[in-house]
Short mmCIF file of C-alpha atoms in Angstrom, two decimals:
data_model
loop_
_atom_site.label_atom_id
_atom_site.label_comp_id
_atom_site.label_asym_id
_atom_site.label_seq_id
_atom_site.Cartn_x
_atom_site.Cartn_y
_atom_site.Cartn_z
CA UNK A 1 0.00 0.00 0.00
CA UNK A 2 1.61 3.48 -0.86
CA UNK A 3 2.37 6.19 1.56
CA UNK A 4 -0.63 8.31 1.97
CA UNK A 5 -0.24 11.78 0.94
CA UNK A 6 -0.09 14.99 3.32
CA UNK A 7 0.54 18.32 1.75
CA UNK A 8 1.09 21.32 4.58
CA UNK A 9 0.03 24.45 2.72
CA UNK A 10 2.07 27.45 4.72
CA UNK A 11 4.97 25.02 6.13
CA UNK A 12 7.57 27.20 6.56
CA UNK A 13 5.15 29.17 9.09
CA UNK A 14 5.28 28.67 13.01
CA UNK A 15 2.36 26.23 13.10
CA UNK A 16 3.26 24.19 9.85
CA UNK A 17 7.29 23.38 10.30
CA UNK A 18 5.77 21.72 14.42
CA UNK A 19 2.92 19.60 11.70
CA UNK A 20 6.21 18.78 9.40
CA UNK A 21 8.37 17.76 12.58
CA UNK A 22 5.24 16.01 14.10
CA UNK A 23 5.44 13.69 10.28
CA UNK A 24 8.71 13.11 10.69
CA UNK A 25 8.97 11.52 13.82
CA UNK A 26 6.21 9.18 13.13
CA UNK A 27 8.32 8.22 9.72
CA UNK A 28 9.35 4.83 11.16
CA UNK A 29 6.52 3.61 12.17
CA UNK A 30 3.52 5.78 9.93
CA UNK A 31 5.22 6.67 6.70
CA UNK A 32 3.32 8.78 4.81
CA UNK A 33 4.41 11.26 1.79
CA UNK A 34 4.69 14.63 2.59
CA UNK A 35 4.67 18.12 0.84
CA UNK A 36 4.79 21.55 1.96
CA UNK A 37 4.65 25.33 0.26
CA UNK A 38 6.51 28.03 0.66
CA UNK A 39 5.84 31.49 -0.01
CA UNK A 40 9.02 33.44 -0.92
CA UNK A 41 12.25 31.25 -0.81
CA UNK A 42 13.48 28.00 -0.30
CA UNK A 43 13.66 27.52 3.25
CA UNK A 44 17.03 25.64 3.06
CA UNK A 45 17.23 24.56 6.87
CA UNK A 46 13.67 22.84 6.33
CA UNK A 47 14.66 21.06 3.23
CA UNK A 48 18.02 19.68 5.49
CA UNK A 49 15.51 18.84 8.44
CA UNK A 50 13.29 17.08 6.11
CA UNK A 51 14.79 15.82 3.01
CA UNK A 52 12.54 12.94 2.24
CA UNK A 53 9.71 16.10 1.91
CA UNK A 54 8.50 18.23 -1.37
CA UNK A 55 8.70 21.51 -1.46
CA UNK A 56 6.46 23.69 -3.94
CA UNK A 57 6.72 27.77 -4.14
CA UNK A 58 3.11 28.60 -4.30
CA UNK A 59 1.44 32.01 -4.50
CA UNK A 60 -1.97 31.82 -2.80
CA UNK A 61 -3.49 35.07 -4.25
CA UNK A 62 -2.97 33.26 -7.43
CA UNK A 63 -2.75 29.54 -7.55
CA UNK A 64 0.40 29.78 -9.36
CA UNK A 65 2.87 26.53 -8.07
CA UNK A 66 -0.92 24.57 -7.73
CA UNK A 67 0.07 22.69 -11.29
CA UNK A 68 3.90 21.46 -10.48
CA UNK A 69 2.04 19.49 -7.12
CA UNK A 70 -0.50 17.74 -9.39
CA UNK A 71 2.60 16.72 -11.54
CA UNK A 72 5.17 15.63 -8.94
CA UNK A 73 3.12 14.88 -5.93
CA UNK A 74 -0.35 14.12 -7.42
CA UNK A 75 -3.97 14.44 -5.49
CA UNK A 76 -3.17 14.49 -1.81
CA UNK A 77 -5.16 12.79 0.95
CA UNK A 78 -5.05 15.52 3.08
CA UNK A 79 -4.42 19.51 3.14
CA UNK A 80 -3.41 21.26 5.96
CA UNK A 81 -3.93 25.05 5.84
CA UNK A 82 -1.44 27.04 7.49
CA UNK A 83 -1.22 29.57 5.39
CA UNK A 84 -2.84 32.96 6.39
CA UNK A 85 -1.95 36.53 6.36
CA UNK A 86 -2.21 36.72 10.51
CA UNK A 87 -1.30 40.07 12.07
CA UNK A 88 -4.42 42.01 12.53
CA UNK A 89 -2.80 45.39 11.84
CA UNK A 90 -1.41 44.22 8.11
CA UNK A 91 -4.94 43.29 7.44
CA UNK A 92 -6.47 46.43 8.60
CA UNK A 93 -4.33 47.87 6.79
CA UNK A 94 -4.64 46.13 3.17
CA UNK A 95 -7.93 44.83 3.54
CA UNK A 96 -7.54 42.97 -0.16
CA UNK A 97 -4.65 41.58 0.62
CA UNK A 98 -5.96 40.01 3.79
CA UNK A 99 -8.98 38.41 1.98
CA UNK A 100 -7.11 36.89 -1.22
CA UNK A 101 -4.34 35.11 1.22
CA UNK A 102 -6.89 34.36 4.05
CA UNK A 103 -9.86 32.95 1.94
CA UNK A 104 -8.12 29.84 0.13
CA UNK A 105 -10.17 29.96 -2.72
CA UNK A 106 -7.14 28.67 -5.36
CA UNK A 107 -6.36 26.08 -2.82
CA UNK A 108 -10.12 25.32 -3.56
CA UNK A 109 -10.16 25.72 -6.67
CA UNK A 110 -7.17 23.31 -7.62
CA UNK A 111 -8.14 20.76 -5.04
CA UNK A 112 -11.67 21.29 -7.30
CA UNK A 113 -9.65 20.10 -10.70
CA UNK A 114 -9.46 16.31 -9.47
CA UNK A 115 -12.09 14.30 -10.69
CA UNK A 116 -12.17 12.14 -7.24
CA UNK A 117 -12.85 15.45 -5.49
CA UNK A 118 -14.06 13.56 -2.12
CA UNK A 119 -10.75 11.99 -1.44
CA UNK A 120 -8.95 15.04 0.17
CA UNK A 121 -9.64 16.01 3.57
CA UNK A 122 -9.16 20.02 4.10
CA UNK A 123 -8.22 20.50 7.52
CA UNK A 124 -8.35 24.90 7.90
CA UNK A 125 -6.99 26.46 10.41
CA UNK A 126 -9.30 29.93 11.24
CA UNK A 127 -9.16 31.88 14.79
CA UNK A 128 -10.91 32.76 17.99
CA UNK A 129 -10.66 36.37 16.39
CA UNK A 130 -14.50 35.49 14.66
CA UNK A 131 -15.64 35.84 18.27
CA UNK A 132 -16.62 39.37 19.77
CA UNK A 133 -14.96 39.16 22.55
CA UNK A 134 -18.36 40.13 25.00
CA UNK A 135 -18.64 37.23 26.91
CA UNK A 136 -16.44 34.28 28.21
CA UNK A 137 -16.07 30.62 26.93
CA UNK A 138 -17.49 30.75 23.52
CA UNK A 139 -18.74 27.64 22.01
CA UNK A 140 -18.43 26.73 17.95
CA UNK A 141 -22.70 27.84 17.34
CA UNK A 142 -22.07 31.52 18.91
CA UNK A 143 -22.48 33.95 16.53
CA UNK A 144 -19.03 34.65 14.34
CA UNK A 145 -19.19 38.56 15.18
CA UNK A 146 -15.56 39.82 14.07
CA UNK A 147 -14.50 42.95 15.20
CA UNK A 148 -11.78 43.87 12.72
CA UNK A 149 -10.40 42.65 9.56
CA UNK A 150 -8.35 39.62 10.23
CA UNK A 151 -11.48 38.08 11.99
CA UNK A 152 -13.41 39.25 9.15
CA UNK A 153 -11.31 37.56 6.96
CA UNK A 154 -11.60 34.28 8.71
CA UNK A 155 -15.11 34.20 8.75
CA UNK A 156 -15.09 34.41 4.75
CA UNK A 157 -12.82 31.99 4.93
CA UNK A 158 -14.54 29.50 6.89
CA UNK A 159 -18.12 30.46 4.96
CA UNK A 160 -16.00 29.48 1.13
CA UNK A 161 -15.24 26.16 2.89
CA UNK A 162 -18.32 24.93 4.27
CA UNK A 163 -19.89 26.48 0.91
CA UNK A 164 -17.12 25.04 -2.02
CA UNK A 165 -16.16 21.79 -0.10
CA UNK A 166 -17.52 18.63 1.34
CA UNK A 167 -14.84 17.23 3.70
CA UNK A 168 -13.42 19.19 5.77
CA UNK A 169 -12.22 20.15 9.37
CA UNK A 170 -12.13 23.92 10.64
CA UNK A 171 -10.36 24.63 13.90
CA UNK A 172 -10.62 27.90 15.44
CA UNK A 173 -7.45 27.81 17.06
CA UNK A 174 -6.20 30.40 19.90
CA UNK A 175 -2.87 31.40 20.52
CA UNK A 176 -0.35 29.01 19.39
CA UNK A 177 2.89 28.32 21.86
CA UNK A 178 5.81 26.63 22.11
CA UNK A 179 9.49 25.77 21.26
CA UNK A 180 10.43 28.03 18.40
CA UNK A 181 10.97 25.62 14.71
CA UNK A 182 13.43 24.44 12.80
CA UNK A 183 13.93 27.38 10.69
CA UNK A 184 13.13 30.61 12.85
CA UNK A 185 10.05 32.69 12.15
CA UNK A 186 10.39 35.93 12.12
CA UNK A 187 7.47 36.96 14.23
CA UNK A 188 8.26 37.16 18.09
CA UNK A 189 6.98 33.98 20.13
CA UNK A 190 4.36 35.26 22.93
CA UNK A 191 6.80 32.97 25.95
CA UNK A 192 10.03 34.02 24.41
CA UNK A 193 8.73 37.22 24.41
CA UNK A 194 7.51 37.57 27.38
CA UNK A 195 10.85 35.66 29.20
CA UNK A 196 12.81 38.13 27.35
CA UNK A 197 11.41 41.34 28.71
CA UNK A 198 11.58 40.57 32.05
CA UNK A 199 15.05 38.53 31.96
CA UNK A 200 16.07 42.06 31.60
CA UNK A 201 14.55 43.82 35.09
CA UNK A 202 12.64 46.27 33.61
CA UNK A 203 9.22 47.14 33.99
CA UNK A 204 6.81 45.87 31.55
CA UNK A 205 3.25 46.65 30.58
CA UNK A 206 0.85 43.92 30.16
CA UNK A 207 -2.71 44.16 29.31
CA UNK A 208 -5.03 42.99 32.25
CA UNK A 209 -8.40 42.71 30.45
CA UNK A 210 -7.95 40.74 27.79
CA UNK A 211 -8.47 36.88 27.22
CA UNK A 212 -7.50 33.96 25.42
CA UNK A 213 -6.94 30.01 25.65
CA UNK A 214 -3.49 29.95 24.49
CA UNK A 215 -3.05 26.28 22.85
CA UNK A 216 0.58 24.26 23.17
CA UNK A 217 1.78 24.16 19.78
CA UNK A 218 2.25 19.99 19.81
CA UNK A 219 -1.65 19.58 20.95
CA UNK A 220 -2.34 21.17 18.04
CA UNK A 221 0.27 19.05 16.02
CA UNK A 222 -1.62 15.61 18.23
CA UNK A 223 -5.54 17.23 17.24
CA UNK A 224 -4.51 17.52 13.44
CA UNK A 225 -2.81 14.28 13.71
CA UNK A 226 -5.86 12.78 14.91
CA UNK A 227 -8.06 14.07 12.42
CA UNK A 228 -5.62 12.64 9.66
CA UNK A 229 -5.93 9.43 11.66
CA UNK A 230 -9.67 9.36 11.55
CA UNK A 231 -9.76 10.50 7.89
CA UNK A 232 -7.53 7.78 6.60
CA UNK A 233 -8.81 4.82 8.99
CA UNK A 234 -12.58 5.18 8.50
CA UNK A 235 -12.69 7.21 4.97
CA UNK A 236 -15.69 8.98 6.45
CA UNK A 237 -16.65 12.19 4.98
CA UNK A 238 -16.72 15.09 8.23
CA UNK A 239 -17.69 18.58 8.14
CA UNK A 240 -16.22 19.53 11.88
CA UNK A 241 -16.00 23.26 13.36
CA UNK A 242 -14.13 22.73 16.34
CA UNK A 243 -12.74 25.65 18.85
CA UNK A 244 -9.45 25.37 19.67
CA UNK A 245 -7.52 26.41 22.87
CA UNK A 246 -6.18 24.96 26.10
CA UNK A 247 -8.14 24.72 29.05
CA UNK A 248 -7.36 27.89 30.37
CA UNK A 249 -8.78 31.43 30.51
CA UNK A 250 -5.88 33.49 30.86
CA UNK A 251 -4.88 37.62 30.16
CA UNK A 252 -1.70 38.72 28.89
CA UNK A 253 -1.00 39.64 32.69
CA UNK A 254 -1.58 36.18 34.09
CA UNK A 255 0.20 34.68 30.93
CA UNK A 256 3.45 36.83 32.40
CA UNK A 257 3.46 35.87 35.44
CA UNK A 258 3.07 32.50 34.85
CA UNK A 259 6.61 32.70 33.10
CA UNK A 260 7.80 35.27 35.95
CA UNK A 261 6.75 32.61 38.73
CA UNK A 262 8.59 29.57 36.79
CA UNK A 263 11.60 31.56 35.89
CA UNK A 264 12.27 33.57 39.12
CA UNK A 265 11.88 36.70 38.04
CA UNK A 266 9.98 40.04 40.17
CA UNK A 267 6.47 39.97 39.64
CA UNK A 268 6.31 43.43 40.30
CA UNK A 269 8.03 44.05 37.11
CA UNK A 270 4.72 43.08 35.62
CA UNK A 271 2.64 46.60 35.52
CA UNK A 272 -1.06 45.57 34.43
CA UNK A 273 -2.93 47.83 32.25
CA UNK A 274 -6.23 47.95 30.11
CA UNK A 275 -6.26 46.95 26.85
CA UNK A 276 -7.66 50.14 25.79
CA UNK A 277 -4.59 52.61 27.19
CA UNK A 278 -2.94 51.13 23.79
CA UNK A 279 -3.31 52.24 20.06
CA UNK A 280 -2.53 49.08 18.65
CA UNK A 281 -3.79 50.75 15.08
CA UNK A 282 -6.82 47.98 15.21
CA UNK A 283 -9.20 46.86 17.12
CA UNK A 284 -8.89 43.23 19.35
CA UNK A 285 -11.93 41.74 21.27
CA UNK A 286 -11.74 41.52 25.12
CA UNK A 287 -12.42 38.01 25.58
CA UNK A 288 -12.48 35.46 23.24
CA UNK A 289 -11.75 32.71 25.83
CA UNK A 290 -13.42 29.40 24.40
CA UNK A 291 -15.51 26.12 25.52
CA UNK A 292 -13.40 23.39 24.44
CA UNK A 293 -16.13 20.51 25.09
CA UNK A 294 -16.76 19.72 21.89
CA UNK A 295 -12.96 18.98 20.98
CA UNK A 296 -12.07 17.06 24.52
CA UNK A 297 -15.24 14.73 23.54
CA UNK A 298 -15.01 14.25 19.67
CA UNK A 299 -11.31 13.57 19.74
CA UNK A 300 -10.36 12.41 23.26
CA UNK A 301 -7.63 14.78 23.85
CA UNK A 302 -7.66 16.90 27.06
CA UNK A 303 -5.05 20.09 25.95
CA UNK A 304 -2.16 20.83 28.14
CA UNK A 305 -2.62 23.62 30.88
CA UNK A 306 -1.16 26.43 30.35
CA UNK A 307 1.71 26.85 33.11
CA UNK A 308 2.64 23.48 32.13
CA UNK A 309 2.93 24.38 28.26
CA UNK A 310 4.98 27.31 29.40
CA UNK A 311 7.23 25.04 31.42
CA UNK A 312 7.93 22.57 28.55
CA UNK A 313 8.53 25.39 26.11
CA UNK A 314 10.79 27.26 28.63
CA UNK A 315 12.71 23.99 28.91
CA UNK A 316 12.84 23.12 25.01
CA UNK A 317 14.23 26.65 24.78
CA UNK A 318 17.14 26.08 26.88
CA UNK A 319 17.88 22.65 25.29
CA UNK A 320 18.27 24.47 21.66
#
């Protein structure tokens, strides 16, 4: 039986180079084919970490790179869609841009131009940013009620799917931590961040009235995994909206000093403040904290807490 086929669309991105490391320590014992896309260059320390993989340059707002995978990798069994234009400020600031990279549409369309259209499995990762942010612990059949762009952007996203596709999984995923990748992102990490500031005594600002279920990076890696899993073992169709997060409700405050308390550092170096006292050139919804029920019961996994996702990224850090 061949090696079923995973293509990571967006793997050089935080979220898909954990998926592509998640793959390749499962080679051994689940082999399966795997392809990712890039965006701008050949990320050469990826293609050294993973040499067995494919790597396509693919322009989203386009489709162009779409054709050379049907060539050289052929239909895959499963897309995972990393790929999003994700800082809320870039999107409220080129609103177009936001929409033609955020709403896959020639991901659609090319996954569209097999005739066994039914044998892919679209797994999408959207945000907790379609939430208002009014009320605590959202579940998936609140109302999507974006208050900016990015969210916006999501929720078109999500709508195209449901609307141009028949098996798929959507996960409205929080804030993603963990151990930083293979190849560096760019983009600051919110625990490296946060460990860096205060490693350096000073006093920091952190907004008090804000809240999220920040999600460990490798539950995410073990949910996606699973829905592979499921996919491949009982070739059931699924359309699945699924929040999420880890189990806890936490502001950027209590997110600090959960890294002051295991690091030793002063908590009084963390100076709360609203969320409002900032310009942040966009607006972001108080609390988008969100009922992960429906994920702990359809997929039996129970997400990591948050101080103890902070410890095991702390620790991964100092192992690098």
């Amino acid at each position: 039986m061949s090696a079923k086929k995973v293509l990571v669309v967006g793997g050089t991105g935080y979220l898909g180079q954990h998926l592509l490391q998640g793959f390749s320590e499962i080679q051994a014992t689940t082999p399966f084919a795997l392809a990712f896309t890039y965006n701008s260059f050949p990320p050469q320390p990826l293609l050294l970490a993973f040499p067995t993989s494919f790597a396509f340059h693919v322009d989203l707002k386009t489709g162009l790179g779409f054709d050379s995978i049907s060539q050289q990798f052929g239909q895959p069994d499963v897309v995972v869609n990393c790929a999003a234009l994700s800082v809320p400020r870039a999107c409220e600031n080129d609103p177009d841009a936001a929409i033609s990279i955020n709403v896959p549409s020639s991901l659609v369309n090319w996954l569209s131009s097999f005739a066994q259209r039914d044998n892919t499995l679209l797994i999408h990762i959207s945000t907790d940013q379609v939430y208002e942010g009014v009320k605590s612990f959202y579940k998936e059949e609140a109302e999507a009620l974006p208050v900016n762009v990015y969210g916006k952007s999501k929720v078109a996203a999500e709508q195209f799917i449901s609307e141009k596709w028949s098996n798929f999984a959507i996960l409205r995923s929080s804030i993603i931590f963990g151990p930083q990748t293979v190849s560096p992102v760019p983009k600051s990490l919110p625990i490296q961040w946060i460990d860096g500031v205060l490693s350096k005594g000073d006093k920091v600002e952190f907004f008090y009235d804000e809240y999220r279920c920040p999600v460990y990076v490798k539950d995410v890696v073990a949910i996606i995994r699973t829905l592979i899993d499921k996919w491949l073992s009982e070739g059931k169709k699924m359309q699945l909206l699924l929040n999420v997060g880890g189990p806890d409700r936490v502001s950027r405050v209590q997110m600090a000093e959960a890294v002051a308390q295991i690091r030793g550092y002063d908590s009084s170096l963390i100076k709360p403040v609203s969320a409002s006292s900032v310009d942040r050139g966009v607006k972001s919804p108080a609390d988008i904290s969100m009922d992960i029920t429906k994920l702990v019961q359809k997929l039996n996994i129970c997400p990591t807490p948050f101080k103890d996702g902070v410890k095991l990224t702390l620790a991964a850090e100092a192992s690098m």
